[in-house]
């Protein structure tokens, strides 16, 4: 472990020397004059004065050596299609979209919301924004109109880019009507919408003078070469909204230079991805894993990246292994839920394929349980690397780093702090570092390394208040995750300290679901908790107080209302937030100061002791919850 220890130590004791060297793996138009400016804690400015461009580093610089190498392979098992773009073709497509955006008035610093399914045009749109110095904000296609509207109002985009629709498990999901609805709900709707028609919605609504047809614009601009805008390293590259304790999503803002250097380093030292090799990341571009490891990371590294539209079980549960074999995937990145799903399938689906090309499988986004870790390691015969990180960090913060040294893997553990991260485990109340075997909050001593969020979009104070005020008398970044370290220094993540839940690796705020459910006119109040689920990690459960008790007098009425509340969540937030059950109670368990005791509700739902109830206002409220769960046989 010596090599890793020395590598990590140097990154902490000599960050400027360390990152100054790592920064040589990307191309700079103008060299930086200072590696780190930390004169205004906790804001870290990396590679000050350096000028560069993300799209240039992801595409243009590879053209001389790898112009004819596949850069992006799109595989859709939803619409039965496959397309390969070489670096040269990707360059042409991205220039074409950049020209389209320019013709629509998009300039450096403008925000562009991208709400698209997993199609190559989504990647072109992201890279085109990067080329122009426009700030993209990709919104996950599973989010519904109200959620989209909240993001529009925060980012105030000049344009939105969307498609007529997507497809999931063979069912068409219309995007454009959701966009139209979100524009009605938003207070700051953009004036223009660029629409890519896939032919999934013959009746797609089209608003003249506001909506622009992608194909028609593309014809006008074809063949144009659009120059990269050289940006200062600390200019924003993108905003990605994520959930927290409040219902208001936080815009995680990332810079240009630090982001690129961190991704380039992670590709070499964690993912071991070499130029010319293929990487297959099964996430979605709407999530941070998609940003970092479907699009930017592998392209910066000169790899071929696979973009997959579909699910792991269709047309059969061997599809991902088939992709690995056929495309000689060297690096694969997925999430534990997907692996748990595959684990339940007939092993013959795996056995059919030769997976000897695979060097590593990386898993992240939610806790990787030991049985799943053991099973997939046996199944693949290559190291399976659990890595822990967040939208905020943009790249792994705890992980084995096989590109530095292949350390022993312990199942269920994301191993050690990644270089650049000064990780501390702090006692939740005293803020003191805990000993091995003791639970603490995973925290990072700032400055945060390159690649981590620079601030909350438009709200520096919220950045400080949310992430750096967890402990009195010390300035540390709080991850909001509990963890523990064993005697050998291996970390284990124990779950969130706040009201964020993780459903199949998708991060959701219980507050967002509560707000969506409370939009139902019959609901007075609602509490949502995440309960353990064997397959998806966690599932939301809702407990609602109705305005009119008579509205749920009969079992039929209760069932009807439960369905309506679920539909309301689908409509407001998206089906990914839909509670598994909605139970009706006459009161929610609260402290005397009015705070809902979510942790106690969650404990009951998971069959655990609800904890210290000294502060509870009304014990019978908790009893009602116990009774609901008992009747539904959930405990
Ligand atoms: O609770 C942790 C969990 O997912 C949260 C971050 O989610 P998100 O912002 O969507 O970013 C995902 C990037 C991979 C974390 O605060 N989490 C993520 N990875 C792991 C994890 N929990 C346990 N083990 C992991 N490997």
XYZ file of C-alpha atoms and ligand atoms in Angstrom:
661
model
C 0.000 0.000 0.000
C 3.056 2.200 0.159
C 2.738 3.667 -3.292
C -0.853 4.737 -2.676
C -0.030 6.194 0.738
C 2.844 8.265 -0.637
C 0.828 9.429 -3.621
C -2.068 10.513 -1.436
C 0.177 12.164 1.137
C 1.963 14.254 -1.466
C -1.393 15.479 -2.847
C -2.298 16.744 0.627
C 0.984 18.211 1.821
C 1.976 19.727 -1.531
C -1.271 20.347 -3.413
C 0.251 22.981 -5.672
C 3.145 20.773 -6.740
C 0.908 17.752 -7.136
C -1.878 19.397 -9.135
C 0.537 21.521 -11.133
C 1.920 18.250 -12.506
C -1.487 16.612 -13.003
C -2.579 19.688 -14.990
C -0.028 18.806 -17.667
C -2.331 16.045 -18.914
C -4.682 18.522 -20.505
C -4.039 21.217 -23.094
C -3.970 24.859 -22.056
C -4.251 27.738 -24.497
C -2.621 30.027 -21.942
C -0.727 28.473 -19.028
C -2.007 29.207 -15.522
C -0.041 31.632 -13.390
C -0.969 30.094 -10.024
C -2.044 26.542 -9.213
C -4.298 27.422 -6.274
C -5.773 30.623 -4.936
C -7.285 29.927 -1.526
C -7.404 33.499 -0.299
C -11.181 33.399 0.249
C -11.972 30.161 2.107
C -13.850 27.951 1.440
C -13.780 29.022 -2.216
C -10.874 27.380 -4.009
C -9.741 28.736 -7.372
C -7.635 26.264 -9.318
C -5.204 27.013 -12.136
C -5.721 30.747 -11.972
C -5.187 32.604 -15.230
C -5.063 29.412 -17.302
C -7.169 29.465 -20.433
C -8.608 26.345 -21.927
C -11.765 24.757 -23.325
C -13.502 21.547 -22.342
C -14.686 20.685 -25.840
C -11.212 21.290 -27.235
C -9.743 18.836 -24.750
C -12.522 16.301 -25.299
C -12.434 16.386 -29.104
C -10.172 18.734 -31.066
C -6.875 17.814 -29.511
C -7.438 14.163 -30.438
C -8.112 14.883 -34.114
C -4.539 14.585 -35.431
C -3.886 11.199 -33.819
C -7.365 9.691 -33.515
C -9.621 11.423 -36.002
C -10.791 8.084 -37.394
C -11.126 6.322 -34.048
C -14.672 5.867 -32.730
C -15.337 8.490 -30.072
C -18.996 7.827 -29.347
C -20.944 4.637 -29.929
C -24.664 4.961 -29.372
C -26.619 1.792 -28.790
C -30.361 1.867 -28.297
C -32.233 -1.294 -27.455
C -35.327 0.887 -27.175
C -35.518 1.898 -30.831
C -33.210 -0.838 -32.152
C -30.498 1.459 -33.426
C -26.743 1.823 -33.305
C -24.515 4.632 -34.535
C -20.794 5.210 -34.313
C -19.152 8.628 -34.500
C -15.413 8.932 -34.958
C -13.651 11.837 -33.304
C -13.768 13.646 -36.664
C -17.501 13.038 -37.056
C -18.129 14.026 -33.470
C -16.238 17.247 -34.150
C -18.472 17.947 -37.170
C -21.675 17.225 -35.270
C -20.658 19.372 -32.322
C -19.623 22.257 -34.585
C -22.958 21.987 -36.318
C -24.886 22.236 -33.047
C -22.609 25.056 -31.867
C -23.401 26.908 -35.107
C -27.122 26.295 -34.573
C -26.915 27.653 -31.057
C -24.926 30.649 -32.246
C -27.539 31.354 -34.909
C -30.126 31.328 -32.129
C -28.125 33.928 -30.233
C -26.421 31.763 -27.595
C -23.285 33.429 -26.257
C -20.532 32.691 -23.767
C -21.897 32.600 -20.204
C -25.515 31.997 -21.291
C -27.313 29.122 -19.663
C -28.782 26.319 -21.769
C -31.094 23.695 -20.291
C -30.817 20.307 -21.960
C -33.763 17.987 -21.348
C -33.168 15.016 -23.581
C -33.217 11.249 -23.679
C -30.058 9.170 -24.101
C -29.380 10.021 -27.720
C -26.149 11.242 -29.342
C -27.705 14.662 -29.945
C -27.744 15.177 -26.169
C -23.984 14.660 -26.081
C -23.527 16.976 -29.083
C -25.579 19.629 -27.293
C -23.491 19.407 -24.120
C -20.215 19.562 -26.012
C -21.486 22.400 -28.223
C -22.273 24.457 -25.127
C -18.794 23.749 -23.794
C -17.333 24.831 -27.140
C -19.161 28.160 -27.019
C -18.502 28.759 -23.338
C -22.237 28.510 -22.661
C -23.190 26.878 -19.364
C -25.262 23.747 -19.787
C -27.645 22.403 -17.240
C -28.830 18.924 -18.096
C -32.066 17.891 -16.416
C -32.732 14.173 -16.047
C -35.495 13.082 -18.432
C -37.304 11.299 -15.593
C -38.102 14.621 -13.902
C -41.523 16.122 -14.547
C -42.639 19.632 -15.478
C -42.813 21.321 -12.053
C -39.336 20.130 -11.232
C -38.089 21.296 -14.602
C -39.761 24.688 -14.070
C -37.942 25.133 -10.734
C -34.623 24.526 -12.488
C -35.546 26.927 -15.305
C -36.315 29.662 -12.788
C -33.021 29.167 -11.012
C -30.778 28.915 -14.090
C -32.694 31.440 -16.255
C -31.642 29.830 -19.527
C -31.761 31.642 -22.864
C -32.768 28.430 -24.608
C -33.886 24.897 -23.904
C -32.872 21.917 -25.975
C -35.174 18.928 -26.050
C -36.482 16.080 -28.192
C -39.945 14.888 -29.076
C -39.584 11.903 -26.811
C -37.716 9.051 -25.245
C -38.492 5.411 -24.763
C -38.342 3.170 -21.738
C -38.973 -0.558 -21.822
C -40.533 -0.076 -25.222
C -42.948 2.596 -24.056
C -42.709 6.049 -25.612
C -42.327 8.903 -23.134
C -43.173 12.273 -24.583
C -40.757 15.052 -23.650
C -42.061 18.031 -25.583
C -45.464 18.361 -23.848
C -43.603 18.293 -20.509
C -41.312 21.060 -21.706
C -44.297 23.114 -22.877
C -45.950 22.644 -19.506
C -42.768 23.600 -17.642
C -42.492 26.795 -19.686
C -46.024 27.719 -18.635
C -45.170 27.096 -14.980
C -41.826 28.926 -15.043
C -41.490 32.593 -14.146
C -38.412 32.994 -16.366
C -39.121 30.813 -19.393
C -36.498 30.946 -22.152
C -37.613 32.545 -25.386
C -36.413 29.689 -27.556
C -36.686 25.918 -27.637
C -34.588 23.775 -29.952
C -36.287 20.454 -30.673
C -34.772 17.293 -32.077
C -37.473 15.159 -33.667
C -36.825 11.444 -33.423
C -40.130 10.591 -34.992
C -41.543 9.252 -31.718
C -44.364 11.783 -31.554
C -46.137 12.439 -34.857
C -48.434 14.926 -33.109
C -45.708 16.878 -31.349
C -46.897 20.378 -30.478
C -44.748 23.051 -32.147
C -44.970 26.728 -31.208
C -43.960 28.932 -34.179
C -41.300 31.605 -33.446
C -40.445 29.921 -30.159
C -39.691 26.361 -31.217
C -36.918 25.630 -33.705
C -36.530 22.403 -35.595
C -33.079 20.855 -35.169
C -32.940 19.236 -38.624
C -33.976 22.418 -40.434
C -31.347 24.501 -38.629
C -28.693 21.842 -39.153
C -29.181 22.056 -42.916
C -28.412 25.781 -42.829
C -25.182 25.474 -40.884
C -23.686 22.208 -42.115
C -19.928 22.174 -42.577
C -19.235 25.250 -40.469
C -16.237 25.089 -38.161
C -16.935 26.920 -34.939
C -13.909 28.027 -32.943
C -13.584 27.119 -29.266
C -14.036 29.977 -26.797
C -11.017 30.128 -24.512
C -12.279 30.336 -20.965
C -10.483 31.183 -17.751
C -10.035 28.042 -15.683
C -12.499 29.261 -13.040
C -15.300 30.228 -15.403
C -18.365 28.022 -14.934
C -18.651 25.040 -17.271
C -21.952 23.627 -16.136
C -24.686 23.580 -13.524
C -26.202 20.321 -12.355
C -29.106 20.448 -9.953
C -29.183 18.056 -7.048
C -31.365 17.365 -4.053
C -30.782 18.392 -0.494
C -32.700 18.916 2.710
C -34.929 21.688 1.409
C -37.301 21.260 -1.532
C -35.348 23.864 -3.525
C -32.793 22.095 -5.727
C -29.216 23.243 -5.493
C -27.353 24.194 -8.645
C -23.948 22.578 -8.331
C -21.601 24.803 -10.328
C -18.412 23.399 -11.743
C -15.436 25.221 -13.227
C -13.586 24.497 -16.458
C -9.906 23.877 -15.717
C -10.117 22.105 -12.364
C -12.945 19.935 -13.650
C -10.900 18.835 -16.629
C -7.710 18.173 -14.689
C -9.586 16.121 -12.070
C -11.338 14.044 -14.726
C -8.109 13.472 -16.642
C -6.360 12.366 -13.427
C -9.214 10.113 -12.421
C -9.223 8.448 -15.835
C -5.541 7.578 -15.447
C -5.256 6.845 -11.777
C -8.625 5.415 -10.809
C -10.328 4.104 -13.944
C -7.153 3.038 -15.782
C -8.710 4.135 -19.076
C -6.176 4.368 -21.894
C -6.606 6.292 -25.144
C -7.995 3.941 -27.788
C -9.780 1.728 -25.247
C -13.538 1.612 -24.712
C -15.502 2.705 -21.653
C -19.105 1.750 -20.993
C -20.894 3.727 -18.289
C -24.496 2.683 -17.811
C -25.722 5.878 -16.149
C -27.774 8.698 -17.713
C -26.480 12.070 -18.896
C -28.897 13.701 -16.433
C -26.776 12.522 -13.497
C -23.256 13.435 -12.515
C -21.917 9.981 -13.385
C -23.151 10.547 -16.927
C -21.517 13.979 -17.150
C -18.171 12.792 -15.834
C -17.919 9.254 -17.168
C -20.166 8.922 -20.213
C -19.183 12.232 -21.751
C -16.240 14.239 -20.492
C -13.893 11.767 -18.736
C -13.557 9.135 -21.469
C -13.385 11.723 -24.266
C -10.718 13.760 -22.473
C -8.799 10.482 -22.203
C -9.151 9.785 -25.963
C -11.271 6.690 -25.358
C -14.355 5.404 -27.137
C -17.406 5.957 -24.980
C -20.587 3.924 -25.183
C -23.895 5.677 -24.691
C -26.685 3.213 -24.033
C -30.399 3.892 -24.293
C -32.223 1.011 -22.683
C -32.485 -1.129 -19.585
C -30.232 -3.997 -18.450
C -32.807 -6.736 -19.023
C -33.999 -6.024 -22.560
C -33.960 -7.701 -25.044
C -32.474 -10.168 -22.536
C -30.374 -9.966 -19.365
C -27.198 -10.633 -21.342
C -27.351 -7.343 -23.247
C -24.735 -5.471 -21.220
C -22.330 -8.420 -21.353
C -22.899 -8.639 -25.084
C -21.972 -4.956 -25.413
C -18.835 -5.541 -23.345
C -17.778 -8.433 -25.554
C -18.682 -6.900 -28.928
C -17.081 -3.538 -28.197
C -14.136 -4.891 -26.233
C -15.024 -2.729 -23.265
C -12.009 -2.281 -20.998
C -13.634 -0.093 -18.346
C -17.219 -0.494 -17.218
C -19.038 1.726 -14.726
C -22.463 0.943 -13.303
C -24.552 1.078 -10.134
C -25.206 -1.572 -7.473
C -28.965 -1.710 -8.180
C -28.318 -2.768 -11.764
C -25.944 -5.473 -10.584
C -28.476 -6.711 -8.008
C -31.010 -6.935 -10.841
C -28.605 -8.939 -12.994
C -27.755 -11.189 -10.062
C -31.330 -12.459 -10.048
C -31.129 -13.637 -13.669
C -30.143 -16.974 -15.151
C -26.287 -17.183 -15.101
C -26.425 -18.523 -18.670
C -26.928 -14.939 -19.871
C -23.516 -14.012 -18.548
C -21.806 -17.274 -19.488
C -22.489 -16.781 -23.210
C -20.030 -13.914 -23.511
C -16.285 -13.572 -23.429
C -15.559 -10.756 -21.005
C -11.804 -11.151 -20.852
C -11.415 -7.623 -22.322
C -12.784 -6.074 -19.111
C -10.024 -4.703 -16.853
C -12.253 -3.320 -14.094
C -15.873 -2.785 -13.192
C -16.548 0.361 -11.167
C -19.733 0.734 -9.131
C -21.026 3.871 -7.428
C -24.062 5.886 -6.456
C -25.317 3.871 -3.492
C -23.953 1.384 -0.981
C -22.574 -1.792 -2.528
C -23.558 -4.658 -0.246
C -21.048 -7.424 0.371
C -23.067 -10.284 -1.220
C -23.481 -8.304 -4.445
C -19.822 -7.258 -4.431
C -18.750 -10.889 -3.923
C -21.119 -12.213 -6.554
C -20.117 -9.794 -9.301
C -16.412 -10.279 -8.536
C -16.804 -14.044 -8.955
C -18.912 -13.564 -12.056
C -16.490 -11.297 -13.871
C -13.081 -12.445 -12.711
C -11.805 -8.844 -12.756
C -11.523 -6.390 -9.875
C -14.794 -4.674 -8.955
C -14.114 -1.235 -7.532
C -16.694 0.424 -5.303
C -16.254 4.187 -5.458
C -18.019 6.771 -3.347
C -18.712 10.353 -4.393
C -21.402 12.952 -4.961
C -22.755 15.381 -7.541
C -20.913 18.004 -5.522
C -17.482 16.383 -5.854
C -17.860 15.423 -9.520
C -15.402 12.520 -9.256
C -14.616 9.824 -6.690
C -13.676 10.814 -3.174
C -13.261 7.336 -1.735
C -12.020 4.586 -4.029
C -9.299 2.106 -4.732
C -6.939 3.742 -7.217
C -5.607 0.885 -9.332
C -3.776 3.309 -11.639
C -1.643 4.282 -8.635
C -1.499 0.874 -6.965
C -3.824 -2.113 -6.991
C -4.627 -2.456 -3.321
C -6.520 -5.350 -1.800
C -10.304 -4.975 -2.232
C -12.554 -5.531 0.780
C -16.150 -6.275 -0.143
C -18.598 -3.600 0.905
C -15.921 -0.919 1.193
C -15.042 1.892 -1.234
C -11.486 1.572 0.129
C -9.548 4.797 0.784
C -9.518 8.559 0.288
C -8.691 9.522 -3.260
C -5.657 11.755 -3.883
C -6.487 15.413 -3.352
C -9.121 14.708 -0.690
C -8.178 15.303 2.936
C -10.955 13.107 4.344
C -11.898 13.233 8.036
C -14.457 11.234 9.989
C -15.955 13.555 12.576
C -18.181 12.888 15.539
C -21.610 14.308 14.699
C -21.876 16.372 17.886
C -18.361 17.114 19.103
C -16.777 17.508 15.659
C -13.739 15.572 16.912
C -12.125 12.914 14.745
C -13.419 9.456 15.618
C -11.280 6.373 16.147
C -11.281 3.249 13.968
C -14.573 1.389 14.282
C -16.505 4.490 15.351
C -19.206 6.107 13.295
C -18.593 9.645 12.081
C -19.647 12.136 9.448
C -17.530 11.939 6.303
C -16.003 15.389 5.909
C -13.305 16.976 3.771
C -10.850 19.506 5.054
C -10.795 22.317 2.495
C -9.598 23.422 0.041
C -11.654 20.964 -1.967
C -9.515 19.486 -4.744
C -9.965 20.437 -8.422
C -13.180 19.170 -10.016
C -15.385 19.705 -6.965
C -18.213 22.229 -7.033
C -17.046 25.842 -7.031
C -20.227 27.200 -5.486
C -24.020 26.954 -5.555
C -25.144 28.650 -8.761
C -25.989 32.267 -7.962
C -25.747 31.767 -4.213
C -22.277 31.774 -2.613
C -23.810 32.097 0.831
C -25.856 28.934 0.359
C -22.652 27.099 -0.580
C -21.085 28.129 2.724
C -24.203 27.633 4.834
C -25.117 24.264 3.366
C -21.768 22.556 3.225
C -19.378 24.312 5.607
C -21.435 25.096 8.714
C -21.918 21.520 9.964
C -19.410 21.905 12.790
C -18.756 24.831 15.053
C -15.245 26.288 15.141
C -13.990 24.440 12.097
C -14.360 24.977 8.408
C -14.948 21.544 6.876
C -17.008 20.337 3.942
C -19.765 17.976 5.076
C -20.782 15.172 2.741
C -23.952 14.445 4.758
C -22.935 10.785 4.855
C -22.047 8.738 7.901
C -19.070 6.450 7.591
C -16.746 4.254 9.585
C -13.120 3.248 9.071
C -11.690 -0.128 10.031
C -8.282 -0.833 11.591
C -6.718 -1.110 8.129
C -8.002 2.293 7.049
C -10.818 1.003 4.801
C -13.946 3.152 4.799
C -17.558 1.978 4.858
C -20.471 4.296 4.088
C -23.392 3.962 6.485
C -26.042 6.243 4.959
C -27.035 9.891 4.856
C -27.182 12.208 7.831
C -29.900 14.332 6.185
C -33.222 13.800 4.429
C -31.773 12.697 1.123
C -32.665 9.219 -0.073
C -31.235 7.026 -2.767
C -33.638 5.066 -4.965
C -31.842 2.752 -7.372
C -28.832 5.077 -7.248
C -31.030 8.123 -7.968
C -30.649 10.859 -5.410
C -33.904 12.438 -4.225
C -34.824 14.765 -1.391
C -37.698 13.533 0.771
C -38.707 17.194 0.988
C -39.177 17.334 -2.811
C -41.465 14.299 -2.691
C -43.382 15.729 0.259
C -43.921 19.000 -1.576
C -45.099 17.174 -4.690
C -47.534 14.982 -2.692
C -48.831 18.024 -0.809
C -49.894 19.584 -4.108
C -52.874 17.208 -3.959
C -55.759 19.377 -2.745
C -56.870 16.705 -0.254
C -53.494 16.507 1.515
C -52.819 18.800 4.465
C -49.389 17.549 5.387
C -47.057 14.774 4.432
C -43.863 13.058 5.596
C -41.734 10.916 3.322
C -38.969 8.584 4.441
C -36.675 6.213 2.591
C -36.906 2.593 3.671
C -34.446 -0.155 2.871
C -35.260 -2.187 -0.197
C -33.349 -5.309 -1.173
C -33.198 -4.403 -4.843
C -33.291 -0.632 -5.138
C -31.425 0.239 -1.959
C -34.201 2.497 -0.706
C -37.838 3.236 -1.548
C -39.902 6.261 -0.521
C -42.869 5.706 1.810
C -45.323 8.533 2.447
C -47.488 9.296 5.482
C -50.147 11.907 4.794
C -52.626 13.837 6.878
C -55.788 14.659 4.913
C -57.726 17.901 5.106
C -61.101 16.135 5.305
C -61.101 12.915 7.344
C -64.387 12.030 5.640
C -62.490 11.781 2.339
C -60.871 8.544 3.487
C -63.713 7.006 5.451
C -63.797 3.770 3.449
C -61.046 1.456 2.245
C -62.014 2.242 -1.377
C -61.683 5.970 -0.769
C -58.298 5.467 0.854
C -57.098 3.430 -2.101
C -58.402 6.000 -4.557
C -56.701 8.860 -2.741
C -53.478 6.889 -2.438
C -53.453 6.454 -6.223
C -54.166 10.133 -6.751
C -51.333 11.223 -4.464
C -48.955 8.921 -6.327
C -50.098 10.436 -9.613
C -49.530 13.895 -8.227
C -45.917 12.982 -7.433
C -45.510 11.558 -10.944
C -46.828 14.793 -12.401
C -44.901 17.221 -10.224
C -41.625 15.457 -9.707
C -41.560 12.380 -11.942
C -42.265 8.695 -11.459
C -38.836 8.097 -9.898
C -40.085 9.876 -6.781
C -43.370 7.979 -6.532
C -43.848 6.578 -3.007
C -44.235 2.829 -2.794
C -47.196 3.375 -0.471
C -49.082 6.384 0.850
C -50.526 5.825 4.318
C -53.097 8.141 5.845
C -52.778 9.220 9.477
C -54.473 11.891 11.562
C -51.178 13.415 12.759
C -47.457 13.168 12.019
C -45.016 12.469 14.835
C -43.270 15.744 15.617
C -40.995 17.241 18.223
C -42.458 19.925 20.493
C -40.826 22.486 18.242
C -42.738 21.082 15.250
C -39.998 19.136 13.483
C -41.229 15.925 11.839
C -39.421 12.919 13.329
C -38.478 11.310 10.020
C -35.683 9.234 11.509
C -38.141 7.619 13.977
C -40.658 6.914 11.207
C -37.920 5.420 9.101
C -36.739 3.257 11.983
C -40.251 1.891 12.497
C -40.638 1.194 8.787
C -37.369 -0.723 8.832
C -38.385 -2.658 11.942
C -35.888 -0.860 14.170
C -36.214 0.894 17.484
C -37.514 4.468 16.875
C -34.905 5.854 19.286
C -35.170 8.482 21.979
C -38.726 9.819 22.009
C -38.298 12.283 24.867
C -39.010 15.266 22.611
C -42.059 13.852 20.846
C -45.223 15.942 21.025
C -47.797 13.175 20.622
C -46.815 9.530 21.029
C -50.075 8.316 19.493
C -48.944 9.734 16.112
C -46.075 7.268 16.099
C -48.434 4.494 17.178
C -50.628 5.208 14.155
C -47.620 4.807 11.905
C -46.721 1.534 13.564
C -50.296 0.370 13.041
C -50.331 1.351 9.327
C -47.104 -0.549 8.760
C -48.345 -3.556 10.708
C -51.599 -3.704 8.741
C -49.676 -3.422 5.496
C -47.330 -6.123 6.873
C -44.328 -3.927 6.296
C -42.735 -4.623 9.648
O -25.095 8.924 0.014
C -24.025 8.814 -0.883
C -24.435 7.930 -2.042
O -24.946 8.809 -3.043
C -24.826 10.169 -2.611
C -24.457 11.051 -3.765
O -25.374 10.894 -4.805
P -25.225 11.737 -6.123
O -25.089 13.180 -5.781
O -26.322 11.335 -7.039
O -23.830 11.320 -6.742
C -23.552 10.012 -7.138
C -22.140 9.929 -7.637
C -21.638 8.517 -7.711
C -23.745 10.129 -1.564
O -23.822 11.257 -0.699
N -23.300 7.174 -2.596
C -22.620 7.434 -3.727
N -21.685 6.494 -3.941
C -21.756 5.623 -2.911
C -22.781 6.062 -2.044
N -23.068 5.410 -0.903
C -22.347 4.329 -0.612
N -21.362 3.834 -1.395
C -21.026 4.448 -2.561
N -20.068 3.950 -3.328
